[in-house]
mmCIF file of C-alpha atoms in Angstrom:
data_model
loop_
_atom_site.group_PDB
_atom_site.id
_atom_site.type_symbol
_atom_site.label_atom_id
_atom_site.label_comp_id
_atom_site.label_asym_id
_atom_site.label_seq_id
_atom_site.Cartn_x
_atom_site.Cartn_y
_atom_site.Cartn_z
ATOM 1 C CA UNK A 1 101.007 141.058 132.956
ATOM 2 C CA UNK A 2 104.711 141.456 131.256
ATOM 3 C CA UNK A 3 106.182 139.380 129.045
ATOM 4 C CA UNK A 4 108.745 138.060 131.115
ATOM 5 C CA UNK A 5 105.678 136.857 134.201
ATOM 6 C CA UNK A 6 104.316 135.091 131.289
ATOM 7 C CA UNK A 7 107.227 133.638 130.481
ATOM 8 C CA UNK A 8 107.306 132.012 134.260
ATOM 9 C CA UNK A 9 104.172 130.235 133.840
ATOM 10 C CA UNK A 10 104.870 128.495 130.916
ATOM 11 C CA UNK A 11 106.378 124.812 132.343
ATOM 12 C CA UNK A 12 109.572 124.241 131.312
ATOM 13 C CA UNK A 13 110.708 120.904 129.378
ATOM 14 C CA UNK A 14 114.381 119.815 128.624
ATOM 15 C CA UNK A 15 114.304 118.353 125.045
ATOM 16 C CA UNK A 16 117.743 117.751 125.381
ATOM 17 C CA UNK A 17 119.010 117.769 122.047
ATOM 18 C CA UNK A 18 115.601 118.105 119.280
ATOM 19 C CA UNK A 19 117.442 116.665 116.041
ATOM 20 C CA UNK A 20 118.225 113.728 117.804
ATOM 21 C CA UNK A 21 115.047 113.050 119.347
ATOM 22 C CA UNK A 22 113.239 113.711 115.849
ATOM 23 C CA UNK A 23 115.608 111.103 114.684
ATOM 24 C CA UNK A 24 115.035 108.467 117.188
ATOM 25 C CA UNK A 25 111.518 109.111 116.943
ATOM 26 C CA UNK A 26 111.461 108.278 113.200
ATOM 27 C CA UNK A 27 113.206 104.919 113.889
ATOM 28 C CA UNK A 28 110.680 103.762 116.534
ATOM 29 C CA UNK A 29 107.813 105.888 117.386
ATOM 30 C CA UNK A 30 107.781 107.576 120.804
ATOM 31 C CA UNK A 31 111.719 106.819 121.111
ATOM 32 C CA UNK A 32 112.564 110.701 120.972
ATOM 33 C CA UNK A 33 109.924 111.388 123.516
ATOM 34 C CA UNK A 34 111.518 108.582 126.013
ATOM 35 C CA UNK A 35 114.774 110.132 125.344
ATOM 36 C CA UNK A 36 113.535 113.768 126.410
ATOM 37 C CA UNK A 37 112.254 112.079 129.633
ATOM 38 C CA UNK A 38 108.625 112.342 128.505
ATOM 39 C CA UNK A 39 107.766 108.785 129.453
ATOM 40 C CA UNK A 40 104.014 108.924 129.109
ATOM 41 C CA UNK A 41 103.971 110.573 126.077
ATOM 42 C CA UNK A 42 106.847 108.161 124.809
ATOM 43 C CA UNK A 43 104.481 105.202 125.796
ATOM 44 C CA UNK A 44 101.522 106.768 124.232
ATOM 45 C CA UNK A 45 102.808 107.202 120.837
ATOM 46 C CA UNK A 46 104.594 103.997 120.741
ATOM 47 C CA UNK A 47 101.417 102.125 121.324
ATOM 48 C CA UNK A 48 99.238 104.035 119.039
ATOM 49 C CA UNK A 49 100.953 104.145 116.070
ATOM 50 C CA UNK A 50 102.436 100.711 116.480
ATOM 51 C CA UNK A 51 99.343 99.553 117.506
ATOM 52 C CA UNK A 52 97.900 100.616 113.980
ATOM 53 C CA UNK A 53 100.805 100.165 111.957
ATOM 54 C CA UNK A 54 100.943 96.747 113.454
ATOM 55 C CA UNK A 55 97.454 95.832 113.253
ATOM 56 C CA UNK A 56 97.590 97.116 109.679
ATOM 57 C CA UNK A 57 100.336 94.787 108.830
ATOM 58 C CA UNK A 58 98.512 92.078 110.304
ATOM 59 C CA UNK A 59 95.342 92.826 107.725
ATOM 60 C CA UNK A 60 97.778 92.989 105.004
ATOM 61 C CA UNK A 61 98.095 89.114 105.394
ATOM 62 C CA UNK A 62 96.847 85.676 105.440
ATOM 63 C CA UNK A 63 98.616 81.772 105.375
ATOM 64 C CA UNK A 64 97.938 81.459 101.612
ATOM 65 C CA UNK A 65 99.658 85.334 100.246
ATOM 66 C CA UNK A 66 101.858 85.618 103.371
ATOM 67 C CA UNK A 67 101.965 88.681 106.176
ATOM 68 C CA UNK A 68 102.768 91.869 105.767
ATOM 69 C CA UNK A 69 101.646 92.356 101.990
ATOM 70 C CA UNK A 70 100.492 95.913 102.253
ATOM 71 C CA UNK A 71 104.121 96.932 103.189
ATOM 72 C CA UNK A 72 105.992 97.050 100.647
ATOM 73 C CA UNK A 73 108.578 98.804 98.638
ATOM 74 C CA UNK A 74 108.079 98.772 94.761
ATOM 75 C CA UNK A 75 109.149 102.239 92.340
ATOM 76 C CA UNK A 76 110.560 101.944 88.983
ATOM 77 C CA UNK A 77 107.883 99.004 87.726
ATOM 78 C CA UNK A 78 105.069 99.102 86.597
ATOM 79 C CA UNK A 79 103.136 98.654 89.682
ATOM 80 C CA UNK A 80 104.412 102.139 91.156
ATOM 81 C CA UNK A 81 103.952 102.007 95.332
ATOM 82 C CA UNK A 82 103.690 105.395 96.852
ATOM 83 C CA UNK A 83 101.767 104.377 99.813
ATOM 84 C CA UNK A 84 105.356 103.266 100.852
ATOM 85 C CA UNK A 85 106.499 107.077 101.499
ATOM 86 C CA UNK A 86 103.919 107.368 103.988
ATOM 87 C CA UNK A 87 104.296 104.358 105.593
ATOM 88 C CA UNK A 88 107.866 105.162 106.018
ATOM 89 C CA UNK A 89 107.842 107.295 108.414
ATOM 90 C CA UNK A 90 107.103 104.315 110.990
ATOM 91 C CA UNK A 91 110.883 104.217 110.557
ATOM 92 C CA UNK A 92 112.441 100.609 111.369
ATOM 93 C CA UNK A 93 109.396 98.617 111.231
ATOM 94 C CA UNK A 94 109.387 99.234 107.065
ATOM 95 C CA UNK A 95 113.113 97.810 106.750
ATOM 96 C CA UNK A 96 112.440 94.528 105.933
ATOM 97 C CA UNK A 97 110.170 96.579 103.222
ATOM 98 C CA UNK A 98 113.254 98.310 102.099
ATOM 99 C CA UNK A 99 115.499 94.851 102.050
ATOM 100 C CA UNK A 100 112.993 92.727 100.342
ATOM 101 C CA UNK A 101 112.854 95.327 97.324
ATOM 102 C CA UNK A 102 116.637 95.044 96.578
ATOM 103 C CA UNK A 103 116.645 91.455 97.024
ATOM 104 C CA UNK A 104 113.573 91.362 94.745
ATOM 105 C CA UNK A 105 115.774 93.623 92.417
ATOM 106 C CA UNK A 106 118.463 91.537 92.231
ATOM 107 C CA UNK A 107 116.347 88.745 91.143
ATOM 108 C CA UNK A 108 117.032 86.895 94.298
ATOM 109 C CA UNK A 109 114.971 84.631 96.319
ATOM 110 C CA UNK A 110 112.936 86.985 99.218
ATOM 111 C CA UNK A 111 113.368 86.026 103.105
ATOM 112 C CA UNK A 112 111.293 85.539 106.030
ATOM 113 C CA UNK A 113 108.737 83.721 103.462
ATOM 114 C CA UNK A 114 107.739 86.570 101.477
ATOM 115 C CA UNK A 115 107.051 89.241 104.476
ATOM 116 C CA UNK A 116 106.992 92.506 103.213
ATOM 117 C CA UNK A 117 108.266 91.874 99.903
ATOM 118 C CA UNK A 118 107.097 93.245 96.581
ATOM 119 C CA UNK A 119 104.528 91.611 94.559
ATOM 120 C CA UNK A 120 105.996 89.639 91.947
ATOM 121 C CA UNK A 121 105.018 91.501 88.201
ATOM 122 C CA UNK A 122 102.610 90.105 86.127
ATOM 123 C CA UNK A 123 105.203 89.404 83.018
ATOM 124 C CA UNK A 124 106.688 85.892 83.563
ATOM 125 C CA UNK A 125 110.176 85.988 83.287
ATOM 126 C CA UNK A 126 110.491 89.002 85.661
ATOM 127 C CA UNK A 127 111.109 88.195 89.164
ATOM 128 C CA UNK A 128 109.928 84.802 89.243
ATOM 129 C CA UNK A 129 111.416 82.698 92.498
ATOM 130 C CA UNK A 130 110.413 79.371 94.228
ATOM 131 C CA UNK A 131 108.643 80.841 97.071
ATOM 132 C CA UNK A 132 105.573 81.229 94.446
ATOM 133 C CA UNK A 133 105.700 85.295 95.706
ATOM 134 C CA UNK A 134 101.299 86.332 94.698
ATOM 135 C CA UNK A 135 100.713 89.167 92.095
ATOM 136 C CA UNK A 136 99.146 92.241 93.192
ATOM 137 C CA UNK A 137 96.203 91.095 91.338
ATOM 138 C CA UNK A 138 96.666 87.893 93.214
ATOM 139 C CA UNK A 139 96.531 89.724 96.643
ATOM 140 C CA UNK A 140 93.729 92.316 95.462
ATOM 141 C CA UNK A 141 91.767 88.872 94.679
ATOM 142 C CA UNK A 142 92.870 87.285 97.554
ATOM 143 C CA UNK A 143 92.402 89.916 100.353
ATOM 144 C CA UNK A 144 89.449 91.566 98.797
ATOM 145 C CA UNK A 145 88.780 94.969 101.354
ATOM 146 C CA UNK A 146 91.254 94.124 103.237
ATOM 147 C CA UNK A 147 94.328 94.847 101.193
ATOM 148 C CA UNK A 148 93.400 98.684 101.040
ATOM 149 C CA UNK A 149 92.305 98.624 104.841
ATOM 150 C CA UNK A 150 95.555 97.621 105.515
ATOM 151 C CA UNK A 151 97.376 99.842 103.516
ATOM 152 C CA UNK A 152 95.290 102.897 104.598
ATOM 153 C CA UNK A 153 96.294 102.014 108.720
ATOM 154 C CA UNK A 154 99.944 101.874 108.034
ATOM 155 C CA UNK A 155 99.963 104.569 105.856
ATOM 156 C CA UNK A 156 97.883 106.082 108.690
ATOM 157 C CA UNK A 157 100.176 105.400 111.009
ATOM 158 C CA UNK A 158 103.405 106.856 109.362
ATOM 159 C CA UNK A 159 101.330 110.110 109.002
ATOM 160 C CA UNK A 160 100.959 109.992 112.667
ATOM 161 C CA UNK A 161 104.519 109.628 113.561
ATOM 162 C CA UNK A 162 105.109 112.727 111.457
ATOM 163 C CA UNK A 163 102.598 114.686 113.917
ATOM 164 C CA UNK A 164 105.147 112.729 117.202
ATOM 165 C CA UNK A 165 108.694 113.696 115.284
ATOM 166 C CA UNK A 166 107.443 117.233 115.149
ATOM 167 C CA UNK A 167 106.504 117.035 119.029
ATOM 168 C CA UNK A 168 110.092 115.854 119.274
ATOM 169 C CA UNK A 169 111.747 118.268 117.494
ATOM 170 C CA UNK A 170 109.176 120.772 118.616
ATOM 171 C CA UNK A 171 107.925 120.230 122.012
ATOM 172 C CA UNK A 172 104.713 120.323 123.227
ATOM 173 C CA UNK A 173 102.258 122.838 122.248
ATOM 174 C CA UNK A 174 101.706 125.425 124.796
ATOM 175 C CA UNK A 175 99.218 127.507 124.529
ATOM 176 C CA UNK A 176 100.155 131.253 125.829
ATOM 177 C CA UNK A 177 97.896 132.592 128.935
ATOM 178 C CA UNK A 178 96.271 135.391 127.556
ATOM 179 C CA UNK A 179 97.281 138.612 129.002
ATOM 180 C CA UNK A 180 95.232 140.245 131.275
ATOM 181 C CA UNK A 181 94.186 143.982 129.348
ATOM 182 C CA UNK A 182 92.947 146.808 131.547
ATOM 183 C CA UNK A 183 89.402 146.809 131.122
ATOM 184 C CA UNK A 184 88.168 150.105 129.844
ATOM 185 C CA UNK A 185 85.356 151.984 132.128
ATOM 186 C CA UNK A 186 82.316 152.666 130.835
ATOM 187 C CA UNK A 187 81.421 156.320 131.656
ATOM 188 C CA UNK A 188 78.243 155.961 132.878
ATOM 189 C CA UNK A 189 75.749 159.714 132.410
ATOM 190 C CA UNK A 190 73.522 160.386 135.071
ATOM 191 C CA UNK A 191 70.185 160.021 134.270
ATOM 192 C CA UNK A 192 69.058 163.845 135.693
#
């Protein structure tokens, strides 16, 4: 078989233009896909990865420390966060991450009650506000397991959105029909 038959069996998929559907799949997961036209794919992603991220973000939380805990944004203290760079790649769903850290270090009070935000230092006189923000001893105390459950299925699911941005940028993986070598003959001797 030539190289250009093989060629004509591979299906062929428009990804439009692959930079920007990387991009829109880093804001919201399967976005890139849905632009390519790759609607079940799109749908696929989107609900597993915001299904985890979500549900991890949901663990991360309770009435008394607030939601969203293990989500946050915290370098240059002393409680150094780099779970954060993996749970970035979600894309949007980590903003309010990103806003509560500057508004946390501008020694302002947080919003939306505390969601996402950093935990305040253990030092008083650092970032202490009236919404009573918990320590990250506080939350380790508080959420026991949980905490690191939580932080392990967003950071989870940012990993996994790396995997969909490449199929973005990428396409699908196609694997190449193998081509068909002429099969060598086996000279047989007569048995005399």
């Amino acid at each position: 078989m030539s190289d250009e038959s093989a060629a004509t069996l591979q299906p062929s998929i428009d990804l439009k233009d692959p930079a920007v559907a990387a991009v829109l799949t880093w804001f919201i997961p399967g976005l890139g896909q849905w632009y390519q036209g790759r609607r079940a794919k799109a749908a696929l992603f989107f609900v597993c990865i915001m299904g985890l991220f979500s549900y991890g973000v949901y663990l991360g939380g309770n009435r008394e420390v607030g939601w969203g805990r293990s989500v946050y944004y915290a370098f240059n203290r002393e409680d150094q966060r780099w779970h954060f760079f993996g749970q970035a790649f979600v894309g949007l769903p980590t903003m309010p991450a990103v806003i509560q850290a500057v508004r946390v270090s501008n020694n302002r009070d947080v919003w939306w009650g505390g969601f996402m935000a950093p935990p305040r230092l253990e030092n008083p006189g650092q970032f202490v506000d009236a919404s009573g923000l918990p320590t990250l001893r506080d939350l380790h105390r508080k959420l026991a397991r949980y905490f690191e459950l939580a932080t392990t299925f967003t950071f989870v699911a940012g990993l996994l959105n790396i995997l969909a941005i490449y199929d973005a940028f990428a396409g699908p993986f196609v694997p190449i029909p193998k081509q068909h070598a002429p099969q060598k003959k086996s000279s047989a001797k007569a048995i005399a």
